[in-house]
mmCIF file of C-alpha atoms and ligand atoms in Angstrom:
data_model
loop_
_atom_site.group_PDB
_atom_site.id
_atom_site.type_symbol
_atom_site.label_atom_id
_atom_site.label_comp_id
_atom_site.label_asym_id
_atom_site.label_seq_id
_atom_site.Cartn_x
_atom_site.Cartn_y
_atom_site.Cartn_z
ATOM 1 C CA UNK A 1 0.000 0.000 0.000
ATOM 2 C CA UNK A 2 1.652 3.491 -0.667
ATOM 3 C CA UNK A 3 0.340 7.025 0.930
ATOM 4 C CA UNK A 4 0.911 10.672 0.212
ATOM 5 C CA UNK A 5 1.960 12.967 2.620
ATOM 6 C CA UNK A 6 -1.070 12.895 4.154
ATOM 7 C CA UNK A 7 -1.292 9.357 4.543
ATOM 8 C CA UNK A 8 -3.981 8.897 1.522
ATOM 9 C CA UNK A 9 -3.465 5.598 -0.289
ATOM 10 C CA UNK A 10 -3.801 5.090 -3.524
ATOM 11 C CA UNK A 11 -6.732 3.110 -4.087
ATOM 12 C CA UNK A 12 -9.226 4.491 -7.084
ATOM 13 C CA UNK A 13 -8.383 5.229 -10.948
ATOM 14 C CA UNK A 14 -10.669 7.185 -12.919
ATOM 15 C CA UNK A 15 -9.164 6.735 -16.463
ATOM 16 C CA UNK A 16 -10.314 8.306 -19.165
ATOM 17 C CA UNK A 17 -10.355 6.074 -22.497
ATOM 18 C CA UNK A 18 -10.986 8.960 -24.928
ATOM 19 C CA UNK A 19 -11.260 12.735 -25.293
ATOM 20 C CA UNK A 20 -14.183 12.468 -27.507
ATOM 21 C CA UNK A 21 -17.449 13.316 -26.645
ATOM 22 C CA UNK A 22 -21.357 13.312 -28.549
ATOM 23 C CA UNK A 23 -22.464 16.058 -26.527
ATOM 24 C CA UNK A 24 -21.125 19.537 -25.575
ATOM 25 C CA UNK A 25 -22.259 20.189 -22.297
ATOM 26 C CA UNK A 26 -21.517 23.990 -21.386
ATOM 27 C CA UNK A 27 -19.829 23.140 -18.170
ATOM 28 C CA UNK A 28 -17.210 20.869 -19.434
ATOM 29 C CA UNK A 29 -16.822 21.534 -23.002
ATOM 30 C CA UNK A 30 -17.365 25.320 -23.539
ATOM 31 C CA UNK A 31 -15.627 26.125 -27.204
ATOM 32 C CA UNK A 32 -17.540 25.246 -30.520
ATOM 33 C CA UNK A 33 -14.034 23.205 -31.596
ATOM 34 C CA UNK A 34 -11.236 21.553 -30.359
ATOM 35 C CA UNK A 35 -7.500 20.506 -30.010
ATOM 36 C CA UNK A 36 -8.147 16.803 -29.989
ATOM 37 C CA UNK A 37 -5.361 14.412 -28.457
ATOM 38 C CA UNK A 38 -3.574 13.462 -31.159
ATOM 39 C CA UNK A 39 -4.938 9.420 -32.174
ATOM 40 C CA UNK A 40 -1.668 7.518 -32.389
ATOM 41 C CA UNK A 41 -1.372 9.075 -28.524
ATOM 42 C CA UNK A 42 -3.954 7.192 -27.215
ATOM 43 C CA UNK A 43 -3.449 4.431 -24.942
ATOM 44 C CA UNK A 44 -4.324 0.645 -26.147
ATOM 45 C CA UNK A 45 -6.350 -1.032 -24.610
ATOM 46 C CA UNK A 46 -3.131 -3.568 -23.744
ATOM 47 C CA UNK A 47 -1.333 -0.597 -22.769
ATOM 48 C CA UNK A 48 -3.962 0.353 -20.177
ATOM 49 C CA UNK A 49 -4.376 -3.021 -18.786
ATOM 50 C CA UNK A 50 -0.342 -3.403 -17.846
ATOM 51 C CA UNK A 51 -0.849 0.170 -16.249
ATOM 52 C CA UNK A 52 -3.871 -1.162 -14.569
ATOM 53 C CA UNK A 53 -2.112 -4.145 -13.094
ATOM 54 C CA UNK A 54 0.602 -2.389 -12.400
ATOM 55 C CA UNK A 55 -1.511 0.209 -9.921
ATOM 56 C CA UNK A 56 -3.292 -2.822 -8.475
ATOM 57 C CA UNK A 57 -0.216 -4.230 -7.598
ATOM 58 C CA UNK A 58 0.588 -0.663 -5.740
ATOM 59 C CA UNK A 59 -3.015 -1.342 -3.839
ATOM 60 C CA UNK A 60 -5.566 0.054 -6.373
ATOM 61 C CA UNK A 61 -8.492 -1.658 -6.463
ATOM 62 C CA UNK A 62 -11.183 0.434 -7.724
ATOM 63 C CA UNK A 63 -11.436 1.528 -11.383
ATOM 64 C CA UNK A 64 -14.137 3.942 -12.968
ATOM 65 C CA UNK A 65 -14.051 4.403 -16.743
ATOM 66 C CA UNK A 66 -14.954 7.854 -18.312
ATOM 67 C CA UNK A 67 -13.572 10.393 -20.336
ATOM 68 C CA UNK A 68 -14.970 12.115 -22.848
ATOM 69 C CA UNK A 69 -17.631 10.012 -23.486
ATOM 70 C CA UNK A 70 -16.242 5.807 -22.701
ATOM 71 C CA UNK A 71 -18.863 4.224 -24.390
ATOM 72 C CA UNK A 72 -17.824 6.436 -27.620
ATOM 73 C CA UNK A 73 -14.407 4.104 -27.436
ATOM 74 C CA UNK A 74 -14.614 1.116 -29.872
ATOM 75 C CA UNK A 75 -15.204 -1.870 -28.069
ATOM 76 C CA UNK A 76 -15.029 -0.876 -24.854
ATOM 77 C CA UNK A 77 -16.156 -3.913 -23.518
ATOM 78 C CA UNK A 78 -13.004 -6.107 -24.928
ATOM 79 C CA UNK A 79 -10.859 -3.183 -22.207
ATOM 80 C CA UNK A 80 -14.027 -4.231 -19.737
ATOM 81 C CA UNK A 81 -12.791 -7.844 -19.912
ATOM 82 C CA UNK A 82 -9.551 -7.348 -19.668
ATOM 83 C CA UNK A 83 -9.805 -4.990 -16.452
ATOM 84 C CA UNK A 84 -12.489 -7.767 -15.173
ATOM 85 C CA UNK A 85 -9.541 -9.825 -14.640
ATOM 86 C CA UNK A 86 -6.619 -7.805 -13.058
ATOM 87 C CA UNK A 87 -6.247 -9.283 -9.430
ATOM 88 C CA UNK A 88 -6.625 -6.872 -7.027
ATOM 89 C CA UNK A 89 -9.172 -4.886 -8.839
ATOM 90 C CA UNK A 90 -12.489 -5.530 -7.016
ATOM 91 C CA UNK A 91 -14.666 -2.983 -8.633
ATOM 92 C CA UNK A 92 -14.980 -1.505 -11.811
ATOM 93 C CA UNK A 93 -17.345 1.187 -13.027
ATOM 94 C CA UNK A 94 -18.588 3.106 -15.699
ATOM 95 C CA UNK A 95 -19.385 7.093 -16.112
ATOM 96 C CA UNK A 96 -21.299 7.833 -18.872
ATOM 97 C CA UNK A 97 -24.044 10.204 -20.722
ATOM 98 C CA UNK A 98 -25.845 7.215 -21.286
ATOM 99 C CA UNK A 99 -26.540 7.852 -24.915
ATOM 100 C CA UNK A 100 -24.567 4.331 -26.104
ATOM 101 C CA UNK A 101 -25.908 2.575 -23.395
ATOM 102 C CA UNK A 102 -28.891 0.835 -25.738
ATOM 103 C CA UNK A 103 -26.405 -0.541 -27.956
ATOM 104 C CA UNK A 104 -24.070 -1.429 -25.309
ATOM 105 C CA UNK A 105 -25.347 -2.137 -21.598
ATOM 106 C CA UNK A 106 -25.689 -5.838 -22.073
ATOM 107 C CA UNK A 107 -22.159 -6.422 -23.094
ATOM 108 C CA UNK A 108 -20.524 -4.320 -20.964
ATOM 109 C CA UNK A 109 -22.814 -6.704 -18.442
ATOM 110 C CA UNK A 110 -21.354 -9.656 -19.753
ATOM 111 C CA UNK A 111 -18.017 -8.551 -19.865
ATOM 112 C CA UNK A 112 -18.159 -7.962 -16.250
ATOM 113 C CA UNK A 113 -18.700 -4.062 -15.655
ATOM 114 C CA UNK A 114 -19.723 -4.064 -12.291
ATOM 115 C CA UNK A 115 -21.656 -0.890 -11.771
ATOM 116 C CA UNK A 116 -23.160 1.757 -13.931
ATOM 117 C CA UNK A 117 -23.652 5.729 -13.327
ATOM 118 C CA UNK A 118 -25.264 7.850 -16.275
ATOM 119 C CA UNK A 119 -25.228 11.852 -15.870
ATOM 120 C CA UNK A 120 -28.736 13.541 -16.386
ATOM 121 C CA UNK A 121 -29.474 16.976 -15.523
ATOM 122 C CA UNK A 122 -32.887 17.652 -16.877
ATOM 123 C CA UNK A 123 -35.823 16.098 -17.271
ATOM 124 C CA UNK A 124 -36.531 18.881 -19.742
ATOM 125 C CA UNK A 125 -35.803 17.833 -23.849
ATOM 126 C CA UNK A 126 -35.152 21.636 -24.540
ATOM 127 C CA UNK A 127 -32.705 22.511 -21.605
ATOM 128 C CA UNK A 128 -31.411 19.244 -22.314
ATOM 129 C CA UNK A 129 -30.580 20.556 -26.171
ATOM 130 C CA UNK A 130 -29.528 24.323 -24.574
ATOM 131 C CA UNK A 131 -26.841 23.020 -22.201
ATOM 132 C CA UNK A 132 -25.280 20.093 -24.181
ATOM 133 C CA UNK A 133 -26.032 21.727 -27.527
ATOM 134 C CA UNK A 134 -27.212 18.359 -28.897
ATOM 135 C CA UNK A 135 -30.775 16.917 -29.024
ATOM 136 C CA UNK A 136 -30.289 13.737 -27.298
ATOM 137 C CA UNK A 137 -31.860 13.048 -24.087
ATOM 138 C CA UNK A 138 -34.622 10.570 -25.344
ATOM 139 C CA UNK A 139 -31.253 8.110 -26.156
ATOM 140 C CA UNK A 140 -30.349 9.075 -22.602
ATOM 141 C CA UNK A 141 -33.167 8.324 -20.977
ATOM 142 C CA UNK A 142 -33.473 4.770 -22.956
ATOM 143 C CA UNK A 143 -29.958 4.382 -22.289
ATOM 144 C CA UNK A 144 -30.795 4.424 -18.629
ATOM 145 C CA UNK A 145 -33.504 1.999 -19.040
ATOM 146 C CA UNK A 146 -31.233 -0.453 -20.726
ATOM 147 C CA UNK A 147 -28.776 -0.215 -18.133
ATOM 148 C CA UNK A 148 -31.604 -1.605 -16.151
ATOM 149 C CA UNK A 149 -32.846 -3.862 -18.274
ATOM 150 C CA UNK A 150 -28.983 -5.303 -18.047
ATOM 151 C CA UNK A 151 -29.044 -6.086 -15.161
ATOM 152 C CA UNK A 152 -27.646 -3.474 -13.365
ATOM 153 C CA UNK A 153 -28.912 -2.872 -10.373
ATOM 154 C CA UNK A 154 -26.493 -0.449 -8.398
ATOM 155 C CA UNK A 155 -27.184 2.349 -10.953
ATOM 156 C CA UNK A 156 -26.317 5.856 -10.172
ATOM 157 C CA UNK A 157 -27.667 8.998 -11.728
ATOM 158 C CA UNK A 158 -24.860 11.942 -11.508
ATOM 159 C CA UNK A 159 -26.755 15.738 -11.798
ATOM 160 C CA UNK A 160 -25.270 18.960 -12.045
ATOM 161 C CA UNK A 161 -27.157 21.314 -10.555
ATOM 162 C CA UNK A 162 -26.756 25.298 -11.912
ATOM 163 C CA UNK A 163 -28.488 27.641 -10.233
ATOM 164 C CA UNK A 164 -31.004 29.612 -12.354
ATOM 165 C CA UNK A 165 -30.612 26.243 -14.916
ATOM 166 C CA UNK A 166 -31.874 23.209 -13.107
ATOM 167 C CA UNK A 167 -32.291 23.918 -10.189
ATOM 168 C CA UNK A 168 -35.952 24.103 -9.777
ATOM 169 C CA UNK A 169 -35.451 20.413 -11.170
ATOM 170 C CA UNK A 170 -34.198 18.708 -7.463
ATOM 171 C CA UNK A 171 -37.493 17.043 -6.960
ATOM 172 C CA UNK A 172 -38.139 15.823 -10.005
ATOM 173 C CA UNK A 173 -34.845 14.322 -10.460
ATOM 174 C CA UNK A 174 -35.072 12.417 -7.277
ATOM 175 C CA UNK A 175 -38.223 11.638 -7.892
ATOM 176 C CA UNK A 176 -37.425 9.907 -11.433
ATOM 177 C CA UNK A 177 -34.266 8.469 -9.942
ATOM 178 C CA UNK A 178 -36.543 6.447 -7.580
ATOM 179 C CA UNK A 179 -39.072 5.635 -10.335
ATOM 180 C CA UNK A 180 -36.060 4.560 -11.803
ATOM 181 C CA UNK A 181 -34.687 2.182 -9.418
ATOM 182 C CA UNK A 182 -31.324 4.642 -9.677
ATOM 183 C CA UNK A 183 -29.674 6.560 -6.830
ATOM 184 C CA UNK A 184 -29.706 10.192 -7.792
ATOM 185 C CA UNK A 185 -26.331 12.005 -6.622
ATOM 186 C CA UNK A 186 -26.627 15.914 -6.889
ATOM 187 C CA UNK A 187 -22.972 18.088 -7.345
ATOM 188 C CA UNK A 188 -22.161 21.237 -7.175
ATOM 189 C CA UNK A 189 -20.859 22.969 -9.985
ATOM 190 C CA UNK A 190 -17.145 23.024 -9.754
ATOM 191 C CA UNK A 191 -14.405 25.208 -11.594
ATOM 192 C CA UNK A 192 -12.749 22.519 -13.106
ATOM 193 C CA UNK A 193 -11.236 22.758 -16.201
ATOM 194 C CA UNK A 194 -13.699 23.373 -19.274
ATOM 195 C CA UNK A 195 -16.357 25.011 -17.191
ATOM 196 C CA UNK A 196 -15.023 28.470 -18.109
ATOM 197 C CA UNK A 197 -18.355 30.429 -17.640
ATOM 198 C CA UNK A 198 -18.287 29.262 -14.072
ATOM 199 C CA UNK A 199 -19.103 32.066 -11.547
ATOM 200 C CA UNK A 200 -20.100 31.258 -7.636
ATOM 201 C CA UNK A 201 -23.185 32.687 -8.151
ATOM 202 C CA UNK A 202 -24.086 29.755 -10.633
ATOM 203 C CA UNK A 203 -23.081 27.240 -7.441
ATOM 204 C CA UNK A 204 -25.947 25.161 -5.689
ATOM 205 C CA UNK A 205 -24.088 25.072 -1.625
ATOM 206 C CA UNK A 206 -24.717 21.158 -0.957
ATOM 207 C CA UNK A 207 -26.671 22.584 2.314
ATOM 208 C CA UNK A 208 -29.066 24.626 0.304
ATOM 209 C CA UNK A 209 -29.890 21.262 -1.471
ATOM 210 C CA UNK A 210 -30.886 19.361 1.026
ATOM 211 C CA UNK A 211 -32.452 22.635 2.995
ATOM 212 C CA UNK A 212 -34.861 22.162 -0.123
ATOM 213 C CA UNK A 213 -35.120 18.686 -0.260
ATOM 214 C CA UNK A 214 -36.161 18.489 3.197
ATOM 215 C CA UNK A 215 -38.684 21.378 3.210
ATOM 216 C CA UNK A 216 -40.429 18.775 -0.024
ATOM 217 C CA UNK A 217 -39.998 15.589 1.488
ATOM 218 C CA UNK A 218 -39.510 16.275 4.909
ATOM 219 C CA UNK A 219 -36.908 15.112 7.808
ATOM 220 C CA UNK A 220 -33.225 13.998 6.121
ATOM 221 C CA UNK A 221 -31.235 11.164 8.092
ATOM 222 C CA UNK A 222 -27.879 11.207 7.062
ATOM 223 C CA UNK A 223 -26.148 7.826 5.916
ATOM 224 C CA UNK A 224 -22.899 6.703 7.604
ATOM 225 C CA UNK A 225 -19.841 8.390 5.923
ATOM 226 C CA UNK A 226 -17.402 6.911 3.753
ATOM 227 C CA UNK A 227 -14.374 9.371 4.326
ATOM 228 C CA UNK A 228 -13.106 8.323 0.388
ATOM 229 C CA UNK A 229 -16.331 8.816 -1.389
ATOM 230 C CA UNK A 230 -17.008 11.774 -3.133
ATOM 231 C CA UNK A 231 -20.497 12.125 -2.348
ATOM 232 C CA UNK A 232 -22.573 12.562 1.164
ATOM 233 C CA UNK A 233 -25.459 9.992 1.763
ATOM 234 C CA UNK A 234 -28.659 10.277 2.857
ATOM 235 C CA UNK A 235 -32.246 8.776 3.462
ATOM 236 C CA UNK A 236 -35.910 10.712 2.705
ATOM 237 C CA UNK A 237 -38.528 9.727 5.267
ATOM 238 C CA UNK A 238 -39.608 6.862 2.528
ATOM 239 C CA UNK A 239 -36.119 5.300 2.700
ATOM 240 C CA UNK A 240 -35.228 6.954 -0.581
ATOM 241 C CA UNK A 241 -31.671 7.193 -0.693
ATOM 242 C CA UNK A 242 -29.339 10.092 -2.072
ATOM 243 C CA UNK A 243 -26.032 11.771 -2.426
ATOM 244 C CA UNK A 244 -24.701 15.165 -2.310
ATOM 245 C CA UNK A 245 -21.310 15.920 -3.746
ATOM 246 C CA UNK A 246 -19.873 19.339 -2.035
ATOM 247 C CA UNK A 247 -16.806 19.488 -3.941
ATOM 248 C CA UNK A 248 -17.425 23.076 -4.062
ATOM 249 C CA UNK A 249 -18.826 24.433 -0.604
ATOM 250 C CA UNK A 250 -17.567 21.778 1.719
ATOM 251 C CA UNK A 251 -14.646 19.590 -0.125
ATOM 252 C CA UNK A 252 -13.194 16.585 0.594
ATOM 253 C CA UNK A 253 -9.269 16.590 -0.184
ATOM 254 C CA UNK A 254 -8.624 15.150 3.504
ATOM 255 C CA UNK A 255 -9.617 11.490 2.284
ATOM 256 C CA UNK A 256 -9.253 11.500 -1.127
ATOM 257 C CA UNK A 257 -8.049 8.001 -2.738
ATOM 258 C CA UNK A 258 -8.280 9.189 -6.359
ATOM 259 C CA UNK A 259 -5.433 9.524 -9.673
ATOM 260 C CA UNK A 260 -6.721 10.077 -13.287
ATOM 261 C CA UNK A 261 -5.336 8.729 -16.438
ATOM 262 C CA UNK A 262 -5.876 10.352 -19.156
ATOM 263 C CA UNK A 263 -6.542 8.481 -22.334
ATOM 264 C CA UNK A 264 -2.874 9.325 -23.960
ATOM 265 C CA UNK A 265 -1.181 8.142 -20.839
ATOM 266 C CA UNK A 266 -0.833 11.468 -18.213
ATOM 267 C CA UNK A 267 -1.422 10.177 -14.801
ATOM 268 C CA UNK A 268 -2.563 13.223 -12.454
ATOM 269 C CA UNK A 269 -2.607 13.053 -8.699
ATOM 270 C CA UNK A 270 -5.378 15.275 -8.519
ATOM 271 C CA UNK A 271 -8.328 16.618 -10.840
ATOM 272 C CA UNK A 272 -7.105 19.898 -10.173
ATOM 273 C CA UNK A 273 -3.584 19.563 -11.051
ATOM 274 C CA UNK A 274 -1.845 21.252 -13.828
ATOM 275 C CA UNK A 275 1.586 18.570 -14.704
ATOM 276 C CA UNK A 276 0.818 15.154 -15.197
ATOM 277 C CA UNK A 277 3.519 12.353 -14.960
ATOM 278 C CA UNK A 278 3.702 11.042 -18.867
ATOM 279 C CA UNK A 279 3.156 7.260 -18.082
ATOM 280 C CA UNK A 280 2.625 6.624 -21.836
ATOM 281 C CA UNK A 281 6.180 7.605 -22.831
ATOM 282 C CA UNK A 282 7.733 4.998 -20.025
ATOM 283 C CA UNK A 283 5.388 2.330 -21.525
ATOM 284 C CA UNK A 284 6.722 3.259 -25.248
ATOM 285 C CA UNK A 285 9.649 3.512 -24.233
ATOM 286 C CA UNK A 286 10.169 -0.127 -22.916
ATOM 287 C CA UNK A 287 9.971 0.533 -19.341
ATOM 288 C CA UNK A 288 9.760 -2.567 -17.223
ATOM 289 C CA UNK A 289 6.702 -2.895 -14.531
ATOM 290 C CA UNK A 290 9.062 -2.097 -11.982
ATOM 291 C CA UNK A 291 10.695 0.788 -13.386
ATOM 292 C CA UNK A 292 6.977 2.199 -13.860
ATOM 293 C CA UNK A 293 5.880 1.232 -10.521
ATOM 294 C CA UNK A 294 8.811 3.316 -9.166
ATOM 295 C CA UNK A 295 7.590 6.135 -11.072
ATOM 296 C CA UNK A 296 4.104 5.626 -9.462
ATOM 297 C CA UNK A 297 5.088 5.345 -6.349
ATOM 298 C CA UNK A 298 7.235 8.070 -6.089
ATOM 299 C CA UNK A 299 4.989 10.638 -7.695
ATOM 300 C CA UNK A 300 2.318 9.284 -4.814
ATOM 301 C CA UNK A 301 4.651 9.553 -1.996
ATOM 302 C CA UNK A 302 5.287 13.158 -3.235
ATOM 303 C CA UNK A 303 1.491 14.151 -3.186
ATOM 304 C CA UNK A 304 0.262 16.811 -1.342
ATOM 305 C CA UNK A 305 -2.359 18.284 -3.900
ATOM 306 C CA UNK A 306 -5.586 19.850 -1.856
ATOM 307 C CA UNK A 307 -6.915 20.966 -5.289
ATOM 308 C CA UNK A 308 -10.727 21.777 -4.412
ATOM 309 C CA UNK A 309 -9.808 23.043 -0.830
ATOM 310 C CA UNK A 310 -7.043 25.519 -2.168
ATOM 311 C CA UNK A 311 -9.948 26.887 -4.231
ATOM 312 C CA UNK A 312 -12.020 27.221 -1.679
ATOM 313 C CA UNK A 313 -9.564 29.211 0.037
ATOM 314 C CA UNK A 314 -9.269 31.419 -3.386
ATOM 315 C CA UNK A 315 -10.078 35.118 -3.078
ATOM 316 C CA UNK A 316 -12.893 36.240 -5.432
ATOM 317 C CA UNK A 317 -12.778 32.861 -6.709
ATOM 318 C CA UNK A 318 -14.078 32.853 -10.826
ATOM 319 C CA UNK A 319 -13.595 30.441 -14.011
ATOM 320 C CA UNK A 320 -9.883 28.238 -12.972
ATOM 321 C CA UNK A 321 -8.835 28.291 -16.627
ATOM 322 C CA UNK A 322 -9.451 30.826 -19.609
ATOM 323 C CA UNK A 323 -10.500 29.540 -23.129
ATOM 324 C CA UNK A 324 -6.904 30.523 -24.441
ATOM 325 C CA UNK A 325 -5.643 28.424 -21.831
ATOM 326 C CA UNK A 326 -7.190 25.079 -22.444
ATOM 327 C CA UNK A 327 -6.607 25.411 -26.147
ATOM 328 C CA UNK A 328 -2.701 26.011 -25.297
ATOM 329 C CA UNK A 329 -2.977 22.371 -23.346
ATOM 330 C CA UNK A 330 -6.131 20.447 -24.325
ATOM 331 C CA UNK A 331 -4.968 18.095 -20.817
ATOM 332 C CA UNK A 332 -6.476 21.113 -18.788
ATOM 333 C CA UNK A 333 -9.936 19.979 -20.069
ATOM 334 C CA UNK A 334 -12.690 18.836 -18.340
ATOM 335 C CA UNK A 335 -13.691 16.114 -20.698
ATOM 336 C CA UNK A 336 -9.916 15.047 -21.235
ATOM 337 C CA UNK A 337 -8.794 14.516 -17.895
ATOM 338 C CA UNK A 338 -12.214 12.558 -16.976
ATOM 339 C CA UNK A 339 -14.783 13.729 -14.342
HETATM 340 N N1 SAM B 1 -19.240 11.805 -20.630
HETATM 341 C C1 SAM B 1 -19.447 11.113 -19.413
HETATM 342 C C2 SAM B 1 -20.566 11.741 -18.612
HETATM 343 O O1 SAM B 1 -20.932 12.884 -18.892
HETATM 344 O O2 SAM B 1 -21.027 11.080 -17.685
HETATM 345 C C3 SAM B 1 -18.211 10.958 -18.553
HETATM 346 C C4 SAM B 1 -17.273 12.138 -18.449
HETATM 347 S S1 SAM B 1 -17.920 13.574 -17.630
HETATM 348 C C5 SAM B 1 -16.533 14.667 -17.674
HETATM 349 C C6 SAM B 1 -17.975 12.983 -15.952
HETATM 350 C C7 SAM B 1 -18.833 13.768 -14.992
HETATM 351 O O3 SAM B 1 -18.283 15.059 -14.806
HETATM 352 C C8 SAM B 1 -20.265 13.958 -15.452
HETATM 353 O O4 SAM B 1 -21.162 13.467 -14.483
HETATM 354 C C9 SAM B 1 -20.392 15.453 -15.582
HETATM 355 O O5 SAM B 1 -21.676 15.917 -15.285
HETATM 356 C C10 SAM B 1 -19.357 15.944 -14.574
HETATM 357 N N2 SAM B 1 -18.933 17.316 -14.815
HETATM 358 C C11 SAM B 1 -18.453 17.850 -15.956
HETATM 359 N N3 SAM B 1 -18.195 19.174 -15.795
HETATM 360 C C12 SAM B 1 -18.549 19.485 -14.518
HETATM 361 C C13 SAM B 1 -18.545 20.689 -13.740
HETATM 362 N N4 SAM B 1 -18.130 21.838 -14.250
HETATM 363 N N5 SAM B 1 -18.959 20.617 -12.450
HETATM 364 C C14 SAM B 1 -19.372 19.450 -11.923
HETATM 365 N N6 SAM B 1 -19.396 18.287 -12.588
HETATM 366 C C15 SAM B 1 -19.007 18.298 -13.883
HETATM 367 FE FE1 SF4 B 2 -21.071 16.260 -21.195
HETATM 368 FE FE2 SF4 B 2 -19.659 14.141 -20.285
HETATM 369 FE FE3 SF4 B 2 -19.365 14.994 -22.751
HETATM 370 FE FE4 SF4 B 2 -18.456 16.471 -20.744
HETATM 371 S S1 SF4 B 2 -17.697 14.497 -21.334
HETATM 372 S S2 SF4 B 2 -19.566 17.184 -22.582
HETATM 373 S S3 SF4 B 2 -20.030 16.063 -19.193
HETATM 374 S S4 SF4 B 2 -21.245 14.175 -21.874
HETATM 375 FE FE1 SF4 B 3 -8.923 14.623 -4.613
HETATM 376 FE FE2 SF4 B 3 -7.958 16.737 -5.894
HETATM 377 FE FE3 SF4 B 3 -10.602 16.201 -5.909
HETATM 378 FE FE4 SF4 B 3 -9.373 17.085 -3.661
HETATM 379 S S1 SF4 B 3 -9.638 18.191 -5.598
HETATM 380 S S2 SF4 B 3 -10.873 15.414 -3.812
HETATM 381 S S3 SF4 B 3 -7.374 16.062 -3.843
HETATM 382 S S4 SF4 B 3 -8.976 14.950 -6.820
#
């Protein structure tokens, strides 16, 4: 097992498997083109198994694929089998907009995805179109219903809530979540890369959430807290259970078990980062497991990134990155680095 400086181990991947993406959702992908990563950059899918064993072996064990949008990667479900089978790895999950998920659900199932969350802010066709500038929710909504139909019962739906956008939306979401059979999870807008019109204004606090969703539904119990999981747990009077993800108002650096990969190979200690160790080059290179395990280890040893509690302490706090700026390193990127 190896820990940071603050005694955080290493134990989840989010990897990205591509930059692309068949929406354009305002808060992650805010230009009308972009500097894509460049094809013959991209990882294999042999390329990110080896790094995948190789981070197990360092005491990772849980994987989430995203990106861009996964499902957009062809055959993702031949990396799904793979990953399936790296010892150590004991769960292995999917972000996605859900679109795919008709064509795809039941093989990722059978390759042995384990769990499944799709991100839906609206139940509203025409905001749907406004924010991610592409007319597409009916395939999401189906897409969640096939991720049922799969076989998938831990299901997750991921919202972004925007003041003045969706957030007269909170009960409706639940509400379809638990029509659903899904577990709704609400977050707060963050300044991540990409979401370049971001102002605090736009921000939903976590408390104000729930303050709502208790004056609807009526007394909130709070779940027991997992100190590595993003989001904050709790029950409705029915038994309805949600999350809240305050990476914004109230974050969560202190237990934070999380690197990204990108899908060209940059492993970042922190969503918030701006260098990446280039983990593709050592690979290409001919690097043995150990040499690359060294270069893990030490960059996780090093850590001490706070990313979304250093901008919480930030003055008059507005966007984190101009457009110039992401189009100077596309890595900076919302959608590249993998929410
Ligand atoms: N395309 C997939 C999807 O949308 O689920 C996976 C990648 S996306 C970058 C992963 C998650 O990041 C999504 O749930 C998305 O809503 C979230 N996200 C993107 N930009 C965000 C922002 N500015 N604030 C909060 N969450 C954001
Ligand atoms: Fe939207 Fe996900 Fe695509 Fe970003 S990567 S534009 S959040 S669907
Ligand atoms: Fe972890 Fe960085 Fe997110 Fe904090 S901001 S929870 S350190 S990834």
């Amino acid at each position: 097992m190896v820990q940071d400086r603050f005694q955080r181990s290493l134990r989840s991947l989010r990897i990205s498997v591509t930059d692309r993406c068949n929406l354009r959702c305002s808060y992650c992908m805010p230009a009308q083109d972009y500097v894509w990563l460049p094809r013959e950059s991209v990882l294999s899918f042999e390329e990110i198994r080896r790094l995948v064993s190789i981070l197990a072996g360092l005491g990772a064990a849980k994987v989430r694929l995203t990106g861009g949008e996964p499902l957009l990667r062809r055959d993702l479900s031949t990396l799904v089998r793979f990953l399936a089978k790296v010892p150590g790895i004991s769960d292995l999950a999917l972000t996605t907009n859900g679109i795919l998920l008709q064509e795809q659900a039941c093989e990722l199932r059978a390759a042995g995805l384990h769990r499944i969350t799709v991100s839906l802010d609206t139940l509203d066709p025409s905001r749907f179109e406004k924010l991610a500038r592409r007319g597409r929710h009916a395939e999401v909504i189906a897409g969640i219903d096939a991720a049922r139909a799969a076989g998938f019962e831990r299901l997750k739906i991921n919202s972004v809530v925007v003041r003045g956008f969706n957030d007269d939306e909170l009960a409706d979401l639940l509400r379809f979540a638990r029509r659903k059979g899904a577990e709704i999870r609400f977050i707060e807008y963050m300044d991540v890369g990409g979401a370049n019109r971001w102002s605090a204004d736009r921000v939903v606090p976590g408390k104000e959430i729930r303050d709502r969703l208790e004056h609807l539904f009526g007394p909130i119990s709070p779940l027991p807290v997992d100190p590595a999981a993003p989001a904050k747990r709790f029950t409705l009077p029915d038994g309805t259970s949600f999350g809240i993800i305050t990476s914004t108002t109230a974050p969560f650096c202190g237990g934070c078990d999380r690197a990204r990969l990108t899908a060209d190979g940059i492993w970042y200690l922190c969503l918030y980062a701006r260098e990446g160790t280039d983990l593709r080059s050592l690979l290409r290179q001919g690097a043995t497991d150990e040499t690359i395990a060294g270069a893990i280890r030490d960059g996780w040893t090093r850590r001490s990134d706070r990313g979304a509690e250093d901008r919480f302490q930030t003055r008059d706090r507005g966007a984190l990155h101009s457009l110039s700026e992401l189009r100077k390193d596309p890595h900076l990127e919302m959608h590249t680095r993998g929410g």
